[in-house]
Coordinates of C-alpha atoms and ligand atoms in Angstrom, one line a residue:
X19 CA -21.5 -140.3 22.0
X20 CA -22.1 -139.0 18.5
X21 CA -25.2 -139.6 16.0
X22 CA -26.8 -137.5 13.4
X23 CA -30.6 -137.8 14.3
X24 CA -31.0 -138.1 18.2
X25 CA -34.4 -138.9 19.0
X26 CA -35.9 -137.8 22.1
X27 CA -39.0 -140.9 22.9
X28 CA -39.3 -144.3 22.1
X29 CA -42.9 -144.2 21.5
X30 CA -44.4 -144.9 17.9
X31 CA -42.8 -141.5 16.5
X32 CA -39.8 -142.3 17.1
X33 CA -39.5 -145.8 17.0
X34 CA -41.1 -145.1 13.4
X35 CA -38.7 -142.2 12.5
X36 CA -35.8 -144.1 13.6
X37 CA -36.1 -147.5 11.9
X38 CA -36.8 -145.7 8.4
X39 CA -33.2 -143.7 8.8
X40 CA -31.6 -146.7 9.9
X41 CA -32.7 -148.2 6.4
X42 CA -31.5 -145.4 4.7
X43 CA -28.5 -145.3 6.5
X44 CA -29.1 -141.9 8.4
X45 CA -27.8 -143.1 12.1
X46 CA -30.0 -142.4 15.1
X47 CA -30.3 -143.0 18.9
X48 CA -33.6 -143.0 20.8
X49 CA -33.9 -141.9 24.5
X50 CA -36.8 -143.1 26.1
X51 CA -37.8 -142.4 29.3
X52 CA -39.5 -145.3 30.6
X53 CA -39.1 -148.8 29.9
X54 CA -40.2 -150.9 26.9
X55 CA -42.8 -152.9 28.9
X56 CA -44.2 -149.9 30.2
X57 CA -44.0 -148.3 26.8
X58 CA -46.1 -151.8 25.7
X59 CA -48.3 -151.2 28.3
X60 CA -50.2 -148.1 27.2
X61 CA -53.5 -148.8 25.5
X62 CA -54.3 -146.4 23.2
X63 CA -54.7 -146.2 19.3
X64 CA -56.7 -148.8 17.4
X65 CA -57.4 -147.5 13.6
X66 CA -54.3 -147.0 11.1
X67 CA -54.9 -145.0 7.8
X68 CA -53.5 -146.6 4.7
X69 CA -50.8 -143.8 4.6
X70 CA -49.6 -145.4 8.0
X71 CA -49.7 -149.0 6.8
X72 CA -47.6 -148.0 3.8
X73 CA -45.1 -146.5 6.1
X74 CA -44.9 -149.4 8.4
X75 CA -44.0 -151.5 5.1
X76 CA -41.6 -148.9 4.4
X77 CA -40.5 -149.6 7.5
X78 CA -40.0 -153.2 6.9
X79 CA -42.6 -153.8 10.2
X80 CA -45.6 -154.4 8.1
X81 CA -45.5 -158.7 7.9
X82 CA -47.4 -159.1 11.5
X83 CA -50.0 -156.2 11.3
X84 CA -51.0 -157.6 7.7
X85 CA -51.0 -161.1 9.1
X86 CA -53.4 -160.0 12.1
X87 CA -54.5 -156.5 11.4
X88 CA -58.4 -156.6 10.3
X89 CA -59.0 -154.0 6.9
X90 CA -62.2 -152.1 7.7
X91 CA -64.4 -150.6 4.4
X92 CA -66.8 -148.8 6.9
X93 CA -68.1 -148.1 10.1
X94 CA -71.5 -147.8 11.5
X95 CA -72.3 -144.2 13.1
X96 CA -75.8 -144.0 15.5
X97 CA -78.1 -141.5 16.8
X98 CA -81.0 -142.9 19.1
X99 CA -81.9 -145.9 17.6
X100 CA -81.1 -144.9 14.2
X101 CA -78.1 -146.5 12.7
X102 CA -75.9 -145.8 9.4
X103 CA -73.3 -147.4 8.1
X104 CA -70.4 -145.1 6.0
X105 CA -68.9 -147.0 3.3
X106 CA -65.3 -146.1 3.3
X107 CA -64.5 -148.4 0.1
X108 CA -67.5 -146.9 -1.9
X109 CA -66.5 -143.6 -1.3
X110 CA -62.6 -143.5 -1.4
X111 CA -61.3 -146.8 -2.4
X112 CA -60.0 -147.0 0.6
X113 CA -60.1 -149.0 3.8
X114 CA -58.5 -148.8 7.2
X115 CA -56.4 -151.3 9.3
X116 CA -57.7 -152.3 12.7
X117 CA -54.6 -152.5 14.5
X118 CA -54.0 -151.8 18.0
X119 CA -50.9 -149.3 18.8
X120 CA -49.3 -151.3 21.0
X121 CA -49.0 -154.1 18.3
X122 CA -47.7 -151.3 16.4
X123 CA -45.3 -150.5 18.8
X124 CA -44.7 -153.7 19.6
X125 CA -43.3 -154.6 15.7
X126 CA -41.6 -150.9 15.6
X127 CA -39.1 -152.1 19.0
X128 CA -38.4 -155.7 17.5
X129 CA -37.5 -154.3 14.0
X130 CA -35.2 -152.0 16.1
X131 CA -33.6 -154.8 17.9
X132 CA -33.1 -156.8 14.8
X133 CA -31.4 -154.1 13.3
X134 CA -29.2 -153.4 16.2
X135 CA -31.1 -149.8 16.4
X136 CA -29.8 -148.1 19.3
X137 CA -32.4 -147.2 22.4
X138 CA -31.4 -145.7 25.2
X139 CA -34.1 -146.2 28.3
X140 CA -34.9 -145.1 31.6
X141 CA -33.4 -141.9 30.3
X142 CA -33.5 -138.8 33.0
X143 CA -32.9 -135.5 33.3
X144 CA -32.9 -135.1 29.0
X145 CA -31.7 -131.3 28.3
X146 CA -31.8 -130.3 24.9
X147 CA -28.5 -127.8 24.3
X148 CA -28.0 -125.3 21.1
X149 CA -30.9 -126.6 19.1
X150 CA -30.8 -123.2 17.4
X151 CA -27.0 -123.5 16.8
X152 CA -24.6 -125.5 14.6
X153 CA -23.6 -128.1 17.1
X154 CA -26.8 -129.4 19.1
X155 CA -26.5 -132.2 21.9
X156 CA -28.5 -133.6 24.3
X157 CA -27.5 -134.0 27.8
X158 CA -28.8 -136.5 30.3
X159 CA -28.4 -139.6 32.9
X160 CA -29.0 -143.1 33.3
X161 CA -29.3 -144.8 36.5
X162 CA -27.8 -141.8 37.9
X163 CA -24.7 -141.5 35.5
X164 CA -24.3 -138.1 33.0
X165 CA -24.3 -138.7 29.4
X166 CA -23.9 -136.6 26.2
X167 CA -25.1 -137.0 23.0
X168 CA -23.8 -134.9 20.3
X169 CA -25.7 -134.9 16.9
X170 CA -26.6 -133.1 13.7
X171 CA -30.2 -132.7 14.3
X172 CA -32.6 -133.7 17.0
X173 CA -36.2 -135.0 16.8
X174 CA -39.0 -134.4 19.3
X175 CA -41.0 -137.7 19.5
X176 CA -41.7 -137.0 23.3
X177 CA -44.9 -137.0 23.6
X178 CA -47.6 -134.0 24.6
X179 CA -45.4 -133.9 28.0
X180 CA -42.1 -134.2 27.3
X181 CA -39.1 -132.1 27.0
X182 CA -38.7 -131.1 23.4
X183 CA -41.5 -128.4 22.7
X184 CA -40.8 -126.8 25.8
X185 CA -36.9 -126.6 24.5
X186 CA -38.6 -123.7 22.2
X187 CA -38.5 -120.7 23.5
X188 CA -41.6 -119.0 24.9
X189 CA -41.7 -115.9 22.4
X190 CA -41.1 -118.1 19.3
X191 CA -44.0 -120.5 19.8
X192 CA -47.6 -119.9 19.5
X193 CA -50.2 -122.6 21.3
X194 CA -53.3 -123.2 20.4
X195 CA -55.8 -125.4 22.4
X196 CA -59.6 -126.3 23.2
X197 CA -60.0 -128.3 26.5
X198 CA -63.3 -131.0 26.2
X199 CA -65.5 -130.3 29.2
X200 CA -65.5 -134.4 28.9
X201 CA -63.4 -137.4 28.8
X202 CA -63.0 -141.2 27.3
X203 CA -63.4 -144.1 29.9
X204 CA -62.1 -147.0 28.1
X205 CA -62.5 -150.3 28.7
X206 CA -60.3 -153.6 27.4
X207 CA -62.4 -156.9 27.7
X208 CA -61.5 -160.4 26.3
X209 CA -64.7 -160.5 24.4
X210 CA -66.4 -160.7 20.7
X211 CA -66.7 -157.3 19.4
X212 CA -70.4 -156.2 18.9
X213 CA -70.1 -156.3 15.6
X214 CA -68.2 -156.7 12.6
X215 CA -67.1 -152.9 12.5
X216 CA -66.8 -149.9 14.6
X217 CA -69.8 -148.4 16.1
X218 CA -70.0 -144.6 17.1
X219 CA -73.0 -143.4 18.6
X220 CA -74.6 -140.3 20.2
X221 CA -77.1 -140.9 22.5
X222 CA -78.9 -138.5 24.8
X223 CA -77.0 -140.1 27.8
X224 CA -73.5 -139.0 26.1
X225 CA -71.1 -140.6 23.7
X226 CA -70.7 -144.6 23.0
X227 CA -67.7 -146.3 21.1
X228 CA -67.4 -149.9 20.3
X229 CA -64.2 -150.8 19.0
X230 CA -61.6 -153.8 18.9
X231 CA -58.6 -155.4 18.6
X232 CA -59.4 -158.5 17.3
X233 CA -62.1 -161.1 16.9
X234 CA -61.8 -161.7 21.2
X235 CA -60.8 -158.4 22.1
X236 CA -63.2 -155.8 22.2
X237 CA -62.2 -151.8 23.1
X238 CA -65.1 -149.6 24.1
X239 CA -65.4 -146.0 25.4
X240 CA -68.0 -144.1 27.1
X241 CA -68.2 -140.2 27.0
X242 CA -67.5 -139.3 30.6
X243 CA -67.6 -135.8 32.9
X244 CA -64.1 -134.9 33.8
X245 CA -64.6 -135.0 37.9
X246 CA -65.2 -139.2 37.4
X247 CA -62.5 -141.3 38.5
X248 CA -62.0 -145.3 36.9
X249 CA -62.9 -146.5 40.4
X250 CA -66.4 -144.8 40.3
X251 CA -67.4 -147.4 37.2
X252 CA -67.9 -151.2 38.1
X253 CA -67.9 -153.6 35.4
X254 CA -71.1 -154.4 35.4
X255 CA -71.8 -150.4 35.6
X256 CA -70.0 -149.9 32.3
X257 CA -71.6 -152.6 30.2
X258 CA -75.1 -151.4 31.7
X259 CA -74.3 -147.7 30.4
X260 CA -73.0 -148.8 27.3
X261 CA -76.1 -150.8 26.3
X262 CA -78.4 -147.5 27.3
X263 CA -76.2 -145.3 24.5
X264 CA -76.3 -148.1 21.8
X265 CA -79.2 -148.4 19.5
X266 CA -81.2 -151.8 21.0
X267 CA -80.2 -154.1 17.7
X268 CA -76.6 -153.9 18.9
X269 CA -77.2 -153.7 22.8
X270 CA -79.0 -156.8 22.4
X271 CA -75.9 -158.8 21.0
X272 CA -73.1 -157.4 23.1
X273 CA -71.0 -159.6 25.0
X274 CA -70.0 -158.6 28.4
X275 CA -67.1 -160.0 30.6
X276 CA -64.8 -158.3 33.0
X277 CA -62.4 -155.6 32.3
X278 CA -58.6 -156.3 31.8
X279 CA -57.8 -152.8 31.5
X280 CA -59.9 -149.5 32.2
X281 CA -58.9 -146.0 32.2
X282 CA -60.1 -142.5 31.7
X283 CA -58.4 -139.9 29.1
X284 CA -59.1 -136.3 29.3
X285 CA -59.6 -134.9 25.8
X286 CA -58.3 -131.7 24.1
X287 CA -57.2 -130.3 20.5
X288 CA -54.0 -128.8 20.7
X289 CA -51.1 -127.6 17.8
X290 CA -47.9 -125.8 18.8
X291 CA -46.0 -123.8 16.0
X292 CA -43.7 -123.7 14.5
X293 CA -42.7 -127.5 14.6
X294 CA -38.8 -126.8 13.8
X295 CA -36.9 -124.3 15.9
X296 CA -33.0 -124.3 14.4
X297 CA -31.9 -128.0 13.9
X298 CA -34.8 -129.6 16.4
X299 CA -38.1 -130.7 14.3
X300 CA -40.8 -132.0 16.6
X301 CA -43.1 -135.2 15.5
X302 CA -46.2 -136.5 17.0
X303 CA -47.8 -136.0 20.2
X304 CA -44.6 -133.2 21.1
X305 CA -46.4 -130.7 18.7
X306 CA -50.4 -131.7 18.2
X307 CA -53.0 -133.6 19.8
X308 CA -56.1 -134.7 19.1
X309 CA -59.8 -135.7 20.8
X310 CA -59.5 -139.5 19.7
X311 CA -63.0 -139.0 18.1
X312 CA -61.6 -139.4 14.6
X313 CA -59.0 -142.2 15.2
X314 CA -56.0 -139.5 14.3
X315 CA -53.8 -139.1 17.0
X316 CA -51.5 -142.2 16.1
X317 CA -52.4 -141.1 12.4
X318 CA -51.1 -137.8 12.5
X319 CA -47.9 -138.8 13.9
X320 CA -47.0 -140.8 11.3
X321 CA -47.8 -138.3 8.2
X322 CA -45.3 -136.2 10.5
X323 CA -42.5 -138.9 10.7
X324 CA -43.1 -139.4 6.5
X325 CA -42.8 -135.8 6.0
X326 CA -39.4 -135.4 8.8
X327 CA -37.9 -139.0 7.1
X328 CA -38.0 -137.9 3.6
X329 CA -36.9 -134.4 4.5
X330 CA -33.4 -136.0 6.5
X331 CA -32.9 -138.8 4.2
X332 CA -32.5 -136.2 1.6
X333 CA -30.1 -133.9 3.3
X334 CA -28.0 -137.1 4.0
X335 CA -28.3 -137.9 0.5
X336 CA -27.3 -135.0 -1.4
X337 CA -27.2 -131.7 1.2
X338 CA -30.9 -130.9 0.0
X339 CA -32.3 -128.7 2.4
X340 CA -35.4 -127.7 1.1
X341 CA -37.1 -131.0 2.8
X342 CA -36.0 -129.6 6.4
X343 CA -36.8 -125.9 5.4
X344 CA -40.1 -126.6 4.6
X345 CA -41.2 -129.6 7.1
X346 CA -43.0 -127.7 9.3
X347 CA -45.3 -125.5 7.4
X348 CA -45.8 -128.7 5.7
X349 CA -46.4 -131.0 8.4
X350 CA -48.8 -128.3 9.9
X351 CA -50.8 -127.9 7.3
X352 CA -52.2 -131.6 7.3
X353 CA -52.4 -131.0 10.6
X354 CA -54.6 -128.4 10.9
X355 CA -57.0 -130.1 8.6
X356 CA -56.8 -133.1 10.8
X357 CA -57.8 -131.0 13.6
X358 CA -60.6 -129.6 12.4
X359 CA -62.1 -133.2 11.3
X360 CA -61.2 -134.3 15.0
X361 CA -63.1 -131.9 16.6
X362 CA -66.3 -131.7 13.7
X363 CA -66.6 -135.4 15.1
X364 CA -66.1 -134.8 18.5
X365 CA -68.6 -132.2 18.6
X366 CA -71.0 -134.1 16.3
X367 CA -70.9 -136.9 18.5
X368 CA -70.9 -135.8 22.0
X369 CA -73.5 -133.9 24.4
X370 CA -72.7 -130.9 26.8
X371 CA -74.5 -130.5 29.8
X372 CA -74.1 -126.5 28.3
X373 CA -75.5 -128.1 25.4
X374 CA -78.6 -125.6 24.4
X375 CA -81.9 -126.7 22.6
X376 CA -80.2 -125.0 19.8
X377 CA -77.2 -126.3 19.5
X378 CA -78.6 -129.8 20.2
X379 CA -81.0 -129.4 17.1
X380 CA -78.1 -128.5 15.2
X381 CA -76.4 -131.5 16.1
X382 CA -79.5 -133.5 15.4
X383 CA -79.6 -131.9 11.7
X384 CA -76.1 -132.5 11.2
X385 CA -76.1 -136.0 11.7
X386 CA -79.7 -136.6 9.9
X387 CA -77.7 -135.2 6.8
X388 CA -74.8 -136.9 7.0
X389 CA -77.0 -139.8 7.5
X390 CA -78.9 -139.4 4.0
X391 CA -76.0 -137.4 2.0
X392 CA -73.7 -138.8 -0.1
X393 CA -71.8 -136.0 -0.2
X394 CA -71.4 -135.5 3.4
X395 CA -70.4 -138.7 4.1
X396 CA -67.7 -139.0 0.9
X397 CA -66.4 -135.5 3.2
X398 CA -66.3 -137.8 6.5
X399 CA -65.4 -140.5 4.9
X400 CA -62.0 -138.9 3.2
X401 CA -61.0 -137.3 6.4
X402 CA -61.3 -140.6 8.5
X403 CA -59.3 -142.7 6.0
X404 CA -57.0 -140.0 6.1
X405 CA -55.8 -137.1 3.9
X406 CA -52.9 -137.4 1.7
X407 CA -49.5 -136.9 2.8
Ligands
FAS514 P1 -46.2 -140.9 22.7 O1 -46.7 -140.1 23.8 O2 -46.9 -142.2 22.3 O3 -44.7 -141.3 22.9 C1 -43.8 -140.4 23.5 C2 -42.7 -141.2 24.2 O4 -41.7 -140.2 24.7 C3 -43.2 -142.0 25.4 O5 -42.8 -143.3 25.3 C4 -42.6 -141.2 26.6 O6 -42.3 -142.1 27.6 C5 -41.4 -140.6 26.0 N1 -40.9 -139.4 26.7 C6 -41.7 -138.4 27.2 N2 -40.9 -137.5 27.8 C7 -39.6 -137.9 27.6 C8 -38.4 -137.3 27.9 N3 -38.2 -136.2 28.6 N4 -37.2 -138.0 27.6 C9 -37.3 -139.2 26.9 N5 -38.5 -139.8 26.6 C10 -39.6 -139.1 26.9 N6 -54.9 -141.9 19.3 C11 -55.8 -142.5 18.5 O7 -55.6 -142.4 17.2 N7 -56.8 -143.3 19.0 C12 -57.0 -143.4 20.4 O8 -57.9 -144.1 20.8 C13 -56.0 -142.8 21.2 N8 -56.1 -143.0 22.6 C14 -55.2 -142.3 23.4 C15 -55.3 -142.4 24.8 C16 -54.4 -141.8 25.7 C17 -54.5 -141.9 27.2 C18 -53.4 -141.0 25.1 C19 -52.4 -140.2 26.0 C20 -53.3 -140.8 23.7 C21 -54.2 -141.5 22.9 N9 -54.1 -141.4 21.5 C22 -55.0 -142.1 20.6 C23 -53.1 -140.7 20.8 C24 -51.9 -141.5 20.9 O9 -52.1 -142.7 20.2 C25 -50.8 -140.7 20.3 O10 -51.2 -140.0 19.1 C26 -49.6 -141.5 19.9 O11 -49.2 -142.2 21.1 C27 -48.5 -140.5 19.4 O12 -47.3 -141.1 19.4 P2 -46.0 -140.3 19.9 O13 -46.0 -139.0 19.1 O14 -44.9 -141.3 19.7 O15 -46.2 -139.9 21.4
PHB515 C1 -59.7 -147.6 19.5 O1 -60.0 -148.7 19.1 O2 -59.0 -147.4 20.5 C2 -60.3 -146.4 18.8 C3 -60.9 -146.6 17.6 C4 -61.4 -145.5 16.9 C5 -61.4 -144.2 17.5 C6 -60.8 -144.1 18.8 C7 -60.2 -145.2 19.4 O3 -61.9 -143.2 16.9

């Protein structure tokens, strides 16, 4: 089989990447590894920038999430019982979408399947052949029978663990990463979110996020040590922690019921580079991650697929090169800066049992400032709406 962009993952990188070449008329295939429901089963992402929800209209997959996504002009941060709220559309203009990522997903495979887009799942055994040559290909089975797939370029939407920045070789990549000596236990619950917007809070017992989905579908996290496992937290465990690291105004309105999905996610900042080796660029989760702190792990993969789509659609187009030549030191530098705002807020927010008195009064002053600077939160406040592409 031949395409011109094969796209290794079906998650929302390359679902993303490959519905906007399909409109342009760049052909793709995707090869996904697991199945569509179990790609729809992963609960993960729940705040889109605006530079997301344009592309998603780009896209064409934008009618459902405008129907049902809730715009967001702030969010409420706490420390103790001491609560501020950061107005986003003060500050920048600008709100963000409250939109879960499997939703998103959800509209990027049915614009795919309207379109006819071509996804390969179940995929095993993907190799990644003369990426650094003239005639790349990708190699792999399904249900136990060999495949080749011969192409012009080949995109890395795989994922932190899949295939494609390993396909680098060793001596041309350079890793750089910061483990969290904590994780996120979320929880999924059928009920009305505390409040109206999202609530982040440090509390001397750890880290608190209340989230949602929608008006009766409420996401929350709590900062967690890394040795706990989901089966050590009962329901009725979780909502009694939560309502210790939440200032008492909101604890007294939250709305318990049981958990429909729960799971713990270990944490870590990490950015591989470069992010093009020879004719294979990688997008997404493949090259960077994130602490989900600052809502930009999903955000950061789609300011990669803008930068990649524009740079192929133009090569297509008229043989302009300069797009690809100059996607990755682009794409990395907005994603460095998202880095850095993704771990200020992680540290800001969470406690470490290595934590001194020192460093504890730092975070104390940090957040008393940001609580009564303009400024500093016109600084947050542009980094969590997101940064221009
Ligand atoms: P993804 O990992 O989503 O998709 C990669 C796809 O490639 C997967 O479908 C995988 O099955 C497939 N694949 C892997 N190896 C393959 C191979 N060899 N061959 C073929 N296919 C292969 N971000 C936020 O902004 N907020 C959050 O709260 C948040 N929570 C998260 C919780 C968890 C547990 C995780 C892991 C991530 C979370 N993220 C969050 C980040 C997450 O949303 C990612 O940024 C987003 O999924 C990135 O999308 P992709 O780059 O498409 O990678
Ligand atoms: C979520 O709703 O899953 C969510 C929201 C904001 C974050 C992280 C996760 O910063």
């Amino acid at each position: 089989m031949k395409t011109q962009v094969a796209i290794i993952g079906g998650g929302p990188s390359g679902l993303l990447l490959s519905q906007l070449l399909h409109r342009a008329g760049v052909d793709t295939v995707v090869l996904e590894r697991k199945t569509k429901d179990y790609v729809l089963g992963r609960i993960r992402a729940g705040v889109l920038e605006q530079g997301f929800v344009s592309l998603m209209k780009e896209a064409g997959c934008a009618d459902r999430m405008e129907r049902d996504g809730f715009p967001h002009e702030g969010t409420q941060i706490a420390f103790g019982e001491t609560a501020f709220r950061v107005d986003f559309a003060a500050l920048t203009g600008t709100p963000v979408m409250v939109y879960g990522q499997t939703e998103v997903t959800r509209d990027l495979y049915a614009a795919r399947e309207q379109m006819d887009g071509k996804i390969e799942y179940e995929v095993e055994n993907v190799t990644i052949h003369d990426a650094d040559g003239d005639a790349p290909c990708v190699t792999y089975a399904v249900h136990g029978q060999e495949r080749r797939l011969d192409c012009d370029f080949l995109a890395g939407c795989d994922g932190f663990h899949g295939v494609s920045r390993k396909s680098i070789p060793e001596d041309v990549r350079r890793e750089y990463e910061k483990v969290y000596p904590y994780g996120w236990l979320g929880v999924l619950s059928e009920t009305p979110p505390v409040d109206h917007e999202l609530l982040y809070s440090n509390s001397e017992r750890g880290f608190a996020l209340c989230s949602m989905r929608n008006e009766n579908l409420s996401r929350y996290y709590l900062q967690c040590s890394l040795d706990e496992k989901v089966e050590d937290w009962s329901d009725a465990a979780f909502w009694e922690e939560l309502k210790r690291r939440i200032p008492q105004q909101f604890a007294d309105k939250l709305v318990t019921g049981p958990s429909i999905e729960k799971s713990i996610a270990p944490l870590r900042s990490f950015v591989t580079e470069p992010m093009r080796w020879g004719r294979l660029f990688l997008c997404g989760d493949a090259a960077h991650i994130v602490p989900p702190t600052g809502a930009k792990g999903l955000n950061s993969a789609a300011s990669d697929v803008h930068y990649l789509y524009h740079a192929l659609k133009d090569f297509y187009a008229s043989g302009d090169e300069r797009g690809i030549d100059g996607y990755s030191a682009k794409a990395l530098a907005r994603v460095w800066k998202v880095e850095r705002f993704s771990w200020w807020f992680s540290s800001l927010m969470h406690r470490t049992a290595d934590q001194s008195a020192f460093d504890h009064r730092m975070q104390m002053a940090e957040l008393e400032f940001l609580a009564s600077s303009e400024a500093a939160q016109r600084a947050m406040a542009e980094n969590y709406v997101g940064l221009p592409y």
